[in-house]
mmCIF file with all atom_site columns, C-alpha atoms in Angstrom:
data_model
loop_
_atom_site.group_PDB
_atom_site.id
_atom_site.type_symbol
_atom_site.label_atom_id
_atom_site.label_alt_id
_atom_site.label_comp_id
_atom_site.label_asym_id
_atom_site.label_entity_id
_atom_site.label_seq_id
_atom_site.pdbx_PDB_ins_code
_atom_site.Cartn_x
_atom_site.Cartn_y
_atom_site.Cartn_z
_atom_site.occupancy
_atom_site.B_iso_or_equiv
_atom_site.pdbx_formal_charge
_atom_site.auth_seq_id
_atom_site.auth_comp_id
_atom_site.auth_asym_id
_atom_site.auth_atom_id
_atom_site.pdbx_PDB_model_num
ATOM 1   C CA . MET A 1 1   ? -14.549 15.312  -16.076 1.00 0.00 ? 1   MET A CA 1
ATOM 2   C CA . ASN A 1 2   ? -14.234 12.181  -13.964 1.00 0.00 ? 2   ASN A CA 1
ATOM 3   C CA . ASP A 1 3   ? -17.102 11.851  -11.507 1.00 0.00 ? 3   ASP A CA 1
ATOM 4   C CA . ARG A 1 4   ? -15.935 8.462   -10.151 1.00 0.00 ? 4   ARG A CA 1
ATOM 5   C CA . PHE A 1 5   ? -12.614 9.442   -8.512  1.00 0.00 ? 5   PHE A CA 1
ATOM 6   C CA . THR A 1 6   ? -10.742 12.413  -7.204  1.00 0.00 ? 6   THR A CA 1
ATOM 7   C CA . LYS A 1 7   ? -6.967  12.093  -7.003  1.00 0.00 ? 7   LYS A CA 1
ATOM 8   C CA . GLN A 1 8   ? -4.708  13.766  -4.485  1.00 0.00 ? 8   GLN A CA 1
ATOM 9   C CA . ALA A 1 9   ? -0.912  13.657  -4.651  1.00 0.00 ? 9   ALA A CA 1
ATOM 10  C CA . THR A 1 10  ? 0.961   12.874  -1.433  1.00 0.00 ? 10  THR A CA 1
ATOM 11  C CA . PRO A 1 11  ? 4.444   14.059  -0.427  1.00 0.00 ? 11  PRO A CA 1
ATOM 12  C CA . LEU A 1 12  ? 5.882   10.855  -1.999  1.00 0.00 ? 12  LEU A CA 1
ATOM 13  C CA . ALA A 1 13  ? 6.255   11.018  -5.779  1.00 0.00 ? 13  ALA A CA 1
ATOM 14  C CA . GLY A 1 14  ? 3.789   8.684   -7.486  1.00 0.00 ? 14  GLY A CA 1
ATOM 15  C CA . VAL A 1 15  ? 1.836   7.849   -4.312  1.00 0.00 ? 15  VAL A CA 1
ATOM 16  C CA . TYR A 1 16  ? -1.753  9.067   -4.570  1.00 0.00 ? 16  TYR A CA 1
ATOM 17  C CA . VAL A 1 17  ? -4.892  9.012   -2.471  1.00 0.00 ? 17  VAL A CA 1
ATOM 18  C CA . LEU A 1 18  ? -7.951  8.153   -4.513  1.00 0.00 ? 18  LEU A CA 1
ATOM 19  C CA . ALA A 1 19  ? -11.283 9.312   -3.169  1.00 0.00 ? 19  ALA A CA 1
ATOM 20  C CA . ARG A 1 20  ? -14.001 7.172   -4.684  1.00 0.00 ? 20  ARG A CA 1
ATOM 21  C CA . CYS A 1 21  ? -17.223 9.036   -5.449  1.00 0.00 ? 21  CYS A CA 1
ATOM 22  C CA . PRO A 1 22  ? -20.174 6.722   -4.773  1.00 0.00 ? 22  PRO A CA 1
ATOM 23  C CA . ARG A 1 23  ? -23.398 7.151   -6.701  1.00 0.00 ? 23  ARG A CA 1
ATOM 24  C CA . ARG A 1 24  ? -26.120 7.037   -4.086  1.00 0.00 ? 24  ARG A CA 1
ATOM 25  C CA . ASP A 1 25  ? -29.857 6.540   -4.096  1.00 0.00 ? 25  ASP A CA 1
ATOM 26  C CA . GLU A 1 26  ? -32.474 5.270   -1.662  1.00 0.00 ? 26  GLU A CA 1
ATOM 27  C CA . ARG A 1 27  ? -31.128 1.695   -1.983  1.00 0.00 ? 27  ARG A CA 1
ATOM 28  C CA . GLY A 1 28  ? -27.553 2.572   -1.022  1.00 0.00 ? 28  GLY A CA 1
ATOM 29  C CA . TYR A 1 29  ? -24.665 3.248   -3.379  1.00 0.00 ? 29  TYR A CA 1
ATOM 30  C CA . LEU A 1 30  ? -22.475 1.948   -6.175  1.00 0.00 ? 30  LEU A CA 1
ATOM 31  C CA . GLU A 1 31  ? -18.825 2.925   -6.347  1.00 0.00 ? 31  GLU A CA 1
ATOM 32  C CA . ARG A 1 32  ? -16.087 2.102   -8.808  1.00 0.00 ? 32  ARG A CA 1
ATOM 33  C CA . LEU A 1 33  ? -13.009 0.620   -7.130  1.00 0.00 ? 33  LEU A CA 1
ATOM 34  C CA . TYR A 1 34  ? -10.748 0.741   -10.180 1.00 0.00 ? 34  TYR A CA 1
ATOM 35  C CA . CYS A 1 35  ? -10.852 1.885   -13.808 1.00 0.00 ? 35  CYS A CA 1
ATOM 36  C CA . GLN A 1 36  ? -7.765  1.690   -16.000 1.00 0.00 ? 36  GLN A CA 1
ATOM 37  C CA . HIS A 1 37  ? -8.980  4.530   -18.205 1.00 0.00 ? 37  HIS A CA 1
ATOM 38  C CA . ASP A 1 38  ? -9.873  6.894   -15.359 1.00 0.00 ? 38  ASP A CA 1
ATOM 39  C CA . LEU A 1 39  ? -6.708  6.137   -13.366 1.00 0.00 ? 39  LEU A CA 1
ATOM 40  C CA . ALA A 1 40  ? -4.134  5.964   -16.180 1.00 0.00 ? 40  ALA A CA 1
ATOM 41  C CA . ASP A 1 41  ? -2.482  9.198   -15.017 1.00 0.00 ? 41  ASP A CA 1
ATOM 42  C CA . VAL A 1 42  ? -1.775  7.774   -11.534 1.00 0.00 ? 42  VAL A CA 1
ATOM 43  C CA . CYS A 1 43  ? -1.514  4.031   -12.233 1.00 0.00 ? 43  CYS A CA 1
ATOM 44  C CA . GLY A 1 44  ? 0.245   4.147   -15.617 1.00 0.00 ? 44  GLY A CA 1
ATOM 45  C CA . THR A 1 45  ? -1.008  3.257   -19.061 1.00 0.00 ? 45  THR A CA 1
ATOM 46  C CA . GLY A 1 46  ? 1.309   0.301   -19.701 1.00 0.00 ? 46  GLY A CA 1
ATOM 47  C CA . ASP A 1 47  ? 0.377   -1.651  -16.593 1.00 0.00 ? 47  ASP A CA 1
ATOM 48  C CA . ARG A 1 48  ? -2.833  -3.599  -16.301 1.00 0.00 ? 48  ARG A CA 1
ATOM 49  C CA . VAL A 1 49  ? -4.328  -5.120  -13.179 1.00 0.00 ? 49  VAL A CA 1
ATOM 50  C CA . VAL A 1 50  ? -3.429  -8.805  -13.347 1.00 0.00 ? 50  VAL A CA 1
ATOM 51  C CA . GLN A 1 51  ? -4.134  -9.938  -9.783  1.00 0.00 ? 51  GLN A CA 1
ATOM 52  C CA . ILE A 1 52  ? -6.651  -9.020  -7.078  1.00 0.00 ? 52  ILE A CA 1
ATOM 53  C CA . ASN A 1 53  ? -6.093  -10.069 -3.471  1.00 0.00 ? 53  ASN A CA 1
ATOM 54  C CA . ARG A 1 54  ? -8.107  -9.693  -0.294  1.00 0.00 ? 54  ARG A CA 1
ATOM 55  C CA . THR A 1 55  ? -6.803  -9.820  3.280   1.00 0.00 ? 55  THR A CA 1
ATOM 56  C CA . LEU A 1 56  ? -8.494  -10.162 6.638   1.00 0.00 ? 56  LEU A CA 1
ATOM 57  C CA . THR A 1 57  ? -6.588  -9.073  9.737   1.00 0.00 ? 57  THR A CA 1
ATOM 58  C CA . ARG A 1 58  ? -8.459  -9.876  12.928  1.00 0.00 ? 58  ARG A CA 1
ATOM 59  C CA . ARG A 1 59  ? -6.709  -7.982  15.734  1.00 0.00 ? 59  ARG A CA 1
ATOM 60  C CA . ARG A 1 60  ? -6.623  -4.211  16.242  1.00 0.00 ? 60  ARG A CA 1
ATOM 61  C CA . GLY A 1 61  ? -3.015  -3.011  16.388  1.00 0.00 ? 61  GLY A CA 1
ATOM 62  C CA . SER A 1 62  ? -1.647  -5.679  14.021  1.00 0.00 ? 62  SER A CA 1
ATOM 63  C CA . ILE A 1 63  ? 0.935   -4.771  11.405  1.00 0.00 ? 63  ILE A CA 1
ATOM 64  C CA . ARG A 1 64  ? 1.456   -6.344  7.985   1.00 0.00 ? 64  ARG A CA 1
ATOM 65  C CA . GLY A 1 65  ? 4.384   -5.246  5.837   1.00 0.00 ? 65  GLY A CA 1
ATOM 66  C CA . MET A 1 66  ? 6.495   -3.613  4.499   1.00 0.00 ? 66  MET A CA 1
ATOM 67  C CA . HIS A 1 67  ? 6.358   -5.605  1.231   1.00 0.00 ? 67  HIS A CA 1
ATOM 68  C CA . TYR A 1 68  ? 7.359   -5.010  -2.390  1.00 0.00 ? 68  TYR A CA 1
ATOM 69  C CA . GLN A 1 69  ? 8.601   -6.950  -5.430  1.00 0.00 ? 69  GLN A CA 1
ATOM 70  C CA . ARG A 1 70  ? 12.037  -6.538  -7.029  1.00 0.00 ? 70  ARG A CA 1
ATOM 71  C CA . PRO A 1 71  ? 12.563  -5.993  -10.778 1.00 0.00 ? 71  PRO A CA 1
ATOM 72  C CA . PRO A 1 72  ? 11.553  -7.231  -13.237 1.00 0.00 ? 72  PRO A CA 1
ATOM 73  C CA . HIS A 1 73  ? 8.372   -7.977  -11.250 1.00 0.00 ? 73  HIS A CA 1
ATOM 74  C CA . CYS A 1 74  ? 7.781   -4.526  -9.731  1.00 0.00 ? 74  CYS A CA 1
ATOM 75  C CA . GLU A 1 75  ? 4.136   -3.701  -9.270  1.00 0.00 ? 75  GLU A CA 1
ATOM 76  C CA . THR A 1 76  ? 1.769   -0.854  -8.659  1.00 0.00 ? 76  THR A CA 1
ATOM 77  C CA . LYS A 1 77  ? -0.839  -1.569  -5.982  1.00 0.00 ? 77  LYS A CA 1
ATOM 78  C CA . VAL A 1 78  ? -4.178  0.111   -5.405  1.00 0.00 ? 78  VAL A CA 1
ATOM 79  C CA . VAL A 1 79  ? -5.252  -0.666  -1.823  1.00 0.00 ? 79  VAL A CA 1
ATOM 80  C CA . SER A 1 80  ? -8.785  -0.188  -0.452  1.00 0.00 ? 80  SER A CA 1
ATOM 81  C CA . CYS A 1 81  ? -10.284 -0.993  2.948   1.00 0.00 ? 81  CYS A CA 1
ATOM 82  C CA . LEU A 1 82  ? -13.618 -2.799  2.682   1.00 0.00 ? 82  LEU A CA 1
ATOM 83  C CA . ARG A 1 83  ? -14.226 -3.291  6.418   1.00 0.00 ? 83  ARG A CA 1
ATOM 84  C CA . GLY A 1 84  ? -12.778 -1.525  9.441   1.00 0.00 ? 84  GLY A CA 1
ATOM 85  C CA . GLU A 1 85  ? -10.053 1.107   9.423   1.00 0.00 ? 85  GLU A CA 1
ATOM 86  C CA . VAL A 1 86  ? -6.307  0.900   8.774   1.00 0.00 ? 86  VAL A CA 1
ATOM 87  C CA . PHE A 1 87  ? -3.293  3.181   8.728   1.00 0.00 ? 87  PHE A CA 1
ATOM 88  C CA . ASP A 1 88  ? -1.919  2.385   5.275   1.00 0.00 ? 88  ASP A CA 1
ATOM 89  C CA . VAL A 1 89  ? 1.740   3.211   4.584   1.00 0.00 ? 89  VAL A CA 1
ATOM 90  C CA . ALA A 1 90  ? 4.001   3.532   1.538   1.00 0.00 ? 90  ALA A CA 1
ATOM 91  C CA . VAL A 1 91  ? 7.802   3.783   1.829   1.00 0.00 ? 91  VAL A CA 1
ATOM 92  C CA . ASP A 1 92  ? 9.830   5.165   -1.084  1.00 0.00 ? 92  ASP A CA 1
ATOM 93  C CA . LEU A 1 93  ? 12.685  2.726   -1.875  1.00 0.00 ? 93  LEU A CA 1
ATOM 94  C CA . ARG A 1 94  ? 13.712  4.331   -5.191  1.00 0.00 ? 94  ARG A CA 1
ATOM 95  C CA . PRO A 1 95  ? 17.320  5.557   -4.804  1.00 0.00 ? 95  PRO A CA 1
ATOM 96  C CA . GLU A 1 96  ? 16.866  8.151   -7.566  1.00 0.00 ? 96  GLU A CA 1
ATOM 97  C CA . SER A 1 97  ? 13.755  9.641   -5.924  1.00 0.00 ? 97  SER A CA 1
ATOM 98  C CA . PRO A 1 98  ? 13.876  12.958  -4.027  1.00 0.00 ? 98  PRO A CA 1
ATOM 99  C CA . THR A 1 99  ? 11.743  11.292  -1.319  1.00 0.00 ? 99  THR A CA 1
ATOM 100 C CA . TYR A 1 100 ? 13.960  8.177   -0.987  1.00 0.00 ? 100 TYR A CA 1
ATOM 101 C CA . LEU A 1 101 ? 13.428  6.423   2.375   1.00 0.00 ? 101 LEU A CA 1
ATOM 102 C CA . ARG A 1 102 ? 10.548  8.702   3.339   1.00 0.00 ? 102 ARG A CA 1
ATOM 103 C CA . TRP A 1 103 ? 7.156   7.274   4.242   1.00 0.00 ? 103 TRP A CA 1
ATOM 104 C CA . HIS A 1 104 ? 3.583   8.453   3.954   1.00 0.00 ? 104 HIS A CA 1
ATOM 105 C CA . GLY A 1 105 ? 0.520   7.083   5.762   1.00 0.00 ? 105 GLY A CA 1
ATOM 106 C CA . GLU A 1 106 ? -3.207  7.489   5.116   1.00 0.00 ? 106 GLU A CA 1
ATOM 107 C CA . LEU A 1 107 ? -6.311  6.361   6.958   1.00 0.00 ? 107 LEU A CA 1
ATOM 108 C CA . LEU A 1 108 ? -8.349  3.982   4.815   1.00 0.00 ? 108 LEU A CA 1
ATOM 109 C CA . SER A 1 109 ? -11.724 2.765   6.011   1.00 0.00 ? 109 SER A CA 1
ATOM 110 C CA . ASP A 1 110 ? -14.993 1.269   4.884   1.00 0.00 ? 110 ASP A CA 1
ATOM 111 C CA . THR A 1 111 ? -16.607 4.681   5.361   1.00 0.00 ? 111 THR A CA 1
ATOM 112 C CA . ASN A 1 112 ? -14.121 7.165   3.867   1.00 0.00 ? 112 ASN A CA 1
ATOM 113 C CA . HIS A 1 113 ? -14.186 5.634   0.357   1.00 0.00 ? 113 HIS A CA 1
ATOM 114 C CA . SER A 1 114 ? -10.438 6.146   -0.163  1.00 0.00 ? 114 SER A CA 1
ATOM 115 C CA . SER A 1 115 ? -7.691  4.047   -1.726  1.00 0.00 ? 115 SER A CA 1
ATOM 116 C CA . LEU A 1 116 ? -3.925  4.414   -1.772  1.00 0.00 ? 116 LEU A CA 1
ATOM 117 C CA . VAL A 1 117 ? -1.942  4.008   -5.001  1.00 0.00 ? 117 VAL A CA 1
ATOM 118 C CA . ILE A 1 118 ? 1.518   2.582   -4.284  1.00 0.00 ? 118 ILE A CA 1
ATOM 119 C CA . PRO A 1 119 ? 3.793   2.701   -7.359  1.00 0.00 ? 119 PRO A CA 1
ATOM 120 C CA . HIS A 1 120 ? 6.737   0.567   -8.462  1.00 0.00 ? 120 HIS A CA 1
ATOM 121 C CA . GLY A 1 121 ? 9.653   0.924   -6.083  1.00 0.00 ? 121 GLY A CA 1
ATOM 122 C CA . CYS A 1 122 ? 7.644   1.581   -2.930  1.00 0.00 ? 122 CYS A CA 1
ATOM 123 C CA . ALA A 1 123 ? 7.078   -0.832  -0.073  1.00 0.00 ? 123 ALA A CA 1
ATOM 124 C CA . HIS A 1 124 ? 3.602   -1.190  1.419   1.00 0.00 ? 124 HIS A CA 1
ATOM 125 C CA . GLY A 1 125 ? 2.221   -2.118  4.810   1.00 0.00 ? 125 GLY A CA 1
ATOM 126 C CA . PHE A 1 126 ? -0.513  -1.209  7.256   1.00 0.00 ? 126 PHE A CA 1
ATOM 127 C CA . GLN A 1 127 ? -1.666  -1.264  10.861  1.00 0.00 ? 127 GLN A CA 1
ATOM 128 C CA . THR A 1 128 ? -5.221  -2.179  11.785  1.00 0.00 ? 128 THR A CA 1
ATOM 129 C CA . LEU A 1 129 ? -7.049  0.433   13.839  1.00 0.00 ? 129 LEU A CA 1
ATOM 130 C CA . THR A 1 130 ? -10.149 -1.711  14.391  1.00 0.00 ? 130 THR A CA 1
ATOM 131 C CA . GLU A 1 131 ? -10.870 -5.427  14.687  1.00 0.00 ? 131 GLU A CA 1
ATOM 132 C CA . ASP A 1 132 ? -11.538 -7.548  11.583  1.00 0.00 ? 132 ASP A CA 1
ATOM 133 C CA . CYS A 1 133 ? -10.107 -5.334  8.843   1.00 0.00 ? 133 CYS A CA 1
ATOM 134 C CA . GLU A 1 134 ? -10.529 -6.429  5.233   1.00 0.00 ? 134 GLU A CA 1
ATOM 135 C CA . LEU A 1 135 ? -8.392  -4.947  2.473   1.00 0.00 ? 135 LEU A CA 1
ATOM 136 C CA . LEU A 1 136 ? -8.665  -5.365  -1.288  1.00 0.00 ? 136 LEU A CA 1
ATOM 137 C CA . TYR A 1 137 ? -5.541  -5.050  -3.445  1.00 0.00 ? 137 TYR A CA 1
ATOM 138 C CA . PHE A 1 138 ? -5.322  -4.523  -7.202  1.00 0.00 ? 138 PHE A CA 1
ATOM 139 C CA . HIS A 1 139 ? -1.845  -5.531  -8.475  1.00 0.00 ? 139 HIS A CA 1
ATOM 140 C CA . THR A 1 140 ? -0.191  -4.830  -11.829 1.00 0.00 ? 140 THR A CA 1
ATOM 141 C CA . ALA A 1 141 ? 2.106   -7.874  -11.488 1.00 0.00 ? 141 ALA A CA 1
ATOM 142 C CA . THR A 1 142 ? 1.497   -11.374 -10.237 1.00 0.00 ? 142 THR A CA 1
ATOM 143 C CA . TRP A 1 143 ? 3.160   -12.492 -7.028  1.00 0.00 ? 143 TRP A CA 1
ATOM 144 C CA . GLN A 1 144 ? 6.583   -13.969 -7.742  1.00 0.00 ? 144 GLN A CA 1
ATOM 145 C CA . PRO A 1 145 ? 8.189   -15.710 -4.747  1.00 0.00 ? 145 PRO A CA 1
ATOM 146 C CA . ASP A 1 146 ? 11.717  -15.119 -6.097  1.00 0.00 ? 146 ASP A CA 1
ATOM 147 C CA . ALA A 1 147 ? 11.053  -11.371 -6.466  1.00 0.00 ? 147 ALA A CA 1
ATOM 148 C CA . GLU A 1 148 ? 9.377   -10.921 -3.095  1.00 0.00 ? 148 GLU A CA 1
ATOM 149 C CA . ALA A 1 149 ? 11.167  -8.500  -0.775  1.00 0.00 ? 149 ALA A CA 1
ATOM 150 C CA . ALA A 1 150 ? 10.490  -6.392  2.288   1.00 0.00 ? 150 ALA A CA 1
ATOM 151 C CA . VAL A 1 151 ? 11.920  -3.954  4.773   1.00 0.00 ? 151 VAL A CA 1
ATOM 152 C CA . HIS A 1 152 ? 11.245  -4.060  8.487   1.00 0.00 ? 152 HIS A CA 1
ATOM 153 C CA . ALA A 1 153 ? 8.167   -2.120  9.617   1.00 0.00 ? 153 ALA A CA 1
ATOM 154 C CA . LEU A 1 154 ? 10.076  -0.876  12.676  1.00 0.00 ? 154 LEU A CA 1
ATOM 155 C CA . ASP A 1 155 ? 13.277  0.122   10.878  1.00 0.00 ? 155 ASP A CA 1
ATOM 156 C CA . PRO A 1 156 ? 14.710  3.202   12.631  1.00 0.00 ? 156 PRO A CA 1
ATOM 157 C CA . LEU A 1 157 ? 16.110  4.602   9.358   1.00 0.00 ? 157 LEU A CA 1
ATOM 158 C CA . ILE A 1 158 ? 12.558  4.890   8.055   1.00 0.00 ? 158 ILE A CA 1
ATOM 159 C CA . GLY A 1 159 ? 10.943  5.779   11.381  1.00 0.00 ? 159 GLY A CA 1
ATOM 160 C CA . ILE A 1 160 ? 7.288   5.055   10.659  1.00 0.00 ? 160 ILE A CA 1
ATOM 161 C CA . THR A 1 161 ? 5.102   6.449   13.427  1.00 0.00 ? 161 THR A CA 1
ATOM 162 C CA . TRP A 1 162 ? 2.514   3.705   13.900  1.00 0.00 ? 162 TRP A CA 1
ATOM 163 C CA . PRO A 1 163 ? -0.610  5.079   15.609  1.00 0.00 ? 163 PRO A CA 1
ATOM 164 C CA . LEU A 1 164 ? -1.181  2.180   18.042  1.00 0.00 ? 164 LEU A CA 1
ATOM 165 C CA . PRO A 1 165 ? 0.977   -0.111  20.152  1.00 0.00 ? 165 PRO A CA 1
ATOM 166 C CA . ILE A 1 166 ? 1.823   -3.167  18.034  1.00 0.00 ? 166 ILE A CA 1
ATOM 167 C CA . VAL A 1 167 ? -0.032  -6.253  19.230  1.00 0.00 ? 167 VAL A CA 1
ATOM 168 C CA . GLU A 1 168 ? 0.767   -8.649  16.407  1.00 0.00 ? 168 GLU A CA 1
ATOM 169 C CA . MET A 1 169 ? 3.205   -9.150  13.512  1.00 0.00 ? 169 MET A CA 1
ATOM 170 C CA . SER A 1 170 ? 3.915   -12.382 11.709  1.00 0.00 ? 170 SER A CA 1
ATOM 171 C CA . ASP A 1 171 ? 7.226   -14.116 12.389  1.00 0.00 ? 171 ASP A CA 1
ATOM 172 C CA . ARG A 1 172 ? 8.044   -13.561 8.723   1.00 0.00 ? 172 ARG A CA 1
ATOM 173 C CA . ASP A 1 173 ? 7.480   -9.797  8.989   1.00 0.00 ? 173 ASP A CA 1
ATOM 174 C CA . ARG A 1 174 ? 9.562   -9.627  12.196  1.00 0.00 ? 174 ARG A CA 1
ATOM 175 C CA . ARG A 1 175 ? 12.493  -11.201 10.293  1.00 0.00 ? 175 ARG A CA 1
ATOM 176 C CA . HIS A 1 176 ? 12.567  -8.602  7.493   1.00 0.00 ? 176 HIS A CA 1
ATOM 177 C CA . PRO A 1 177 ? 15.984  -6.936  7.268   1.00 0.00 ? 177 PRO A CA 1
ATOM 178 C CA . LEU A 1 178 ? 16.902  -3.533  8.545   1.00 0.00 ? 178 LEU A CA 1
ATOM 179 C CA . LEU A 1 179 ? 18.020  -1.158  5.807   1.00 0.00 ? 179 LEU A CA 1
ATOM 180 C CA . ALA A 1 180 ? 21.466  -0.563  7.263   1.00 0.00 ? 180 ALA A CA 1
ATOM 181 C CA . ASP A 1 181 ? 22.150  -4.317  7.372   1.00 0.00 ? 181 ASP A CA 1
ATOM 182 C CA . GLN A 1 182 ? 21.005  -5.746  4.073   1.00 0.00 ? 182 GLN A CA 1
ATOM 183 C CA . PHE A 1 183 ? 19.213  -3.364  1.763   1.00 0.00 ? 183 PHE A CA 1
ATOM 184 C CA . PRO A 1 184 ? 21.007  -3.153  -1.618  1.00 0.00 ? 184 PRO A CA 1
ATOM 185 C CA . SER A 1 185 ? 19.418  0.112   -2.762  1.00 0.00 ? 185 SER A CA 1
ATOM 186 C CA . LEU A 1 186 ? 20.650  1.877   0.360   1.00 0.00 ? 186 LEU A CA 1
ATOM 187 C CA . HIS A 1 187 ? 24.212  0.684   -0.324  1.00 0.00 ? 187 HIS A CA 1
ATOM 188 C CA . LYS A 1 188 ? 23.840  1.727   -3.957  1.00 0.00 ? 188 LYS A CA 1
ATOM 189 C CA . ARG A 1 189 ? 22.741  5.216   -2.856  1.00 0.00 ? 189 ARG A CA 1
ATOM 190 C CA . THR A 1 190 ? 25.593  5.481   -0.364  1.00 0.00 ? 190 THR A CA 1
ATOM 191 C CA . SER A 1 191 ? 28.222  4.444   -2.905  1.00 0.00 ? 191 SER A CA 1
ATOM 192 C CA . VAL A 1 192 ? 26.960  6.999   -5.456  1.00 0.00 ? 192 VAL A CA 1
ATOM 193 C CA . ALA A 1 193 ? 27.044  9.968   -3.068  1.00 0.00 ? 193 ALA A CA 1
#
């Protein structure tokens, strides 16, 4: 039995919520953020964490995303919130998936001890619900500029319901394409049907 994590499937295939189980005593607690052995069933056995990134987003209501990497540099991400609270979102971009173009969001915070596992083929983004949010990402592939891709966080075909009015997005994120305009997987799906 694993006493470090509990794993809960979401409506999107391969997207999981990990509840970390801190070990507490009078000093505070220790919690495991990642363990390849314990998480092999949700993170895969062939992929290893090869990069760890940390973000700080200062303003409440800011959005980052929706990012992913194209093959052959697809990655699984395990995202945790170390400070503040965010609405963390995965979007299924796998044309063969029964949940293609659906999204799922979870609250991640420094107090709920949860992480979101975002598998290959899903885009990721988040909105900050408090000021000064820090996130920690475990990646199974290194960042490759030529493989970097994204979809627009406000794309009407996806229809993410962000919990707060949007106060800030980077110029880069505002320029991400809409699915109907430029997304090759959508055209691939349409041509197959």
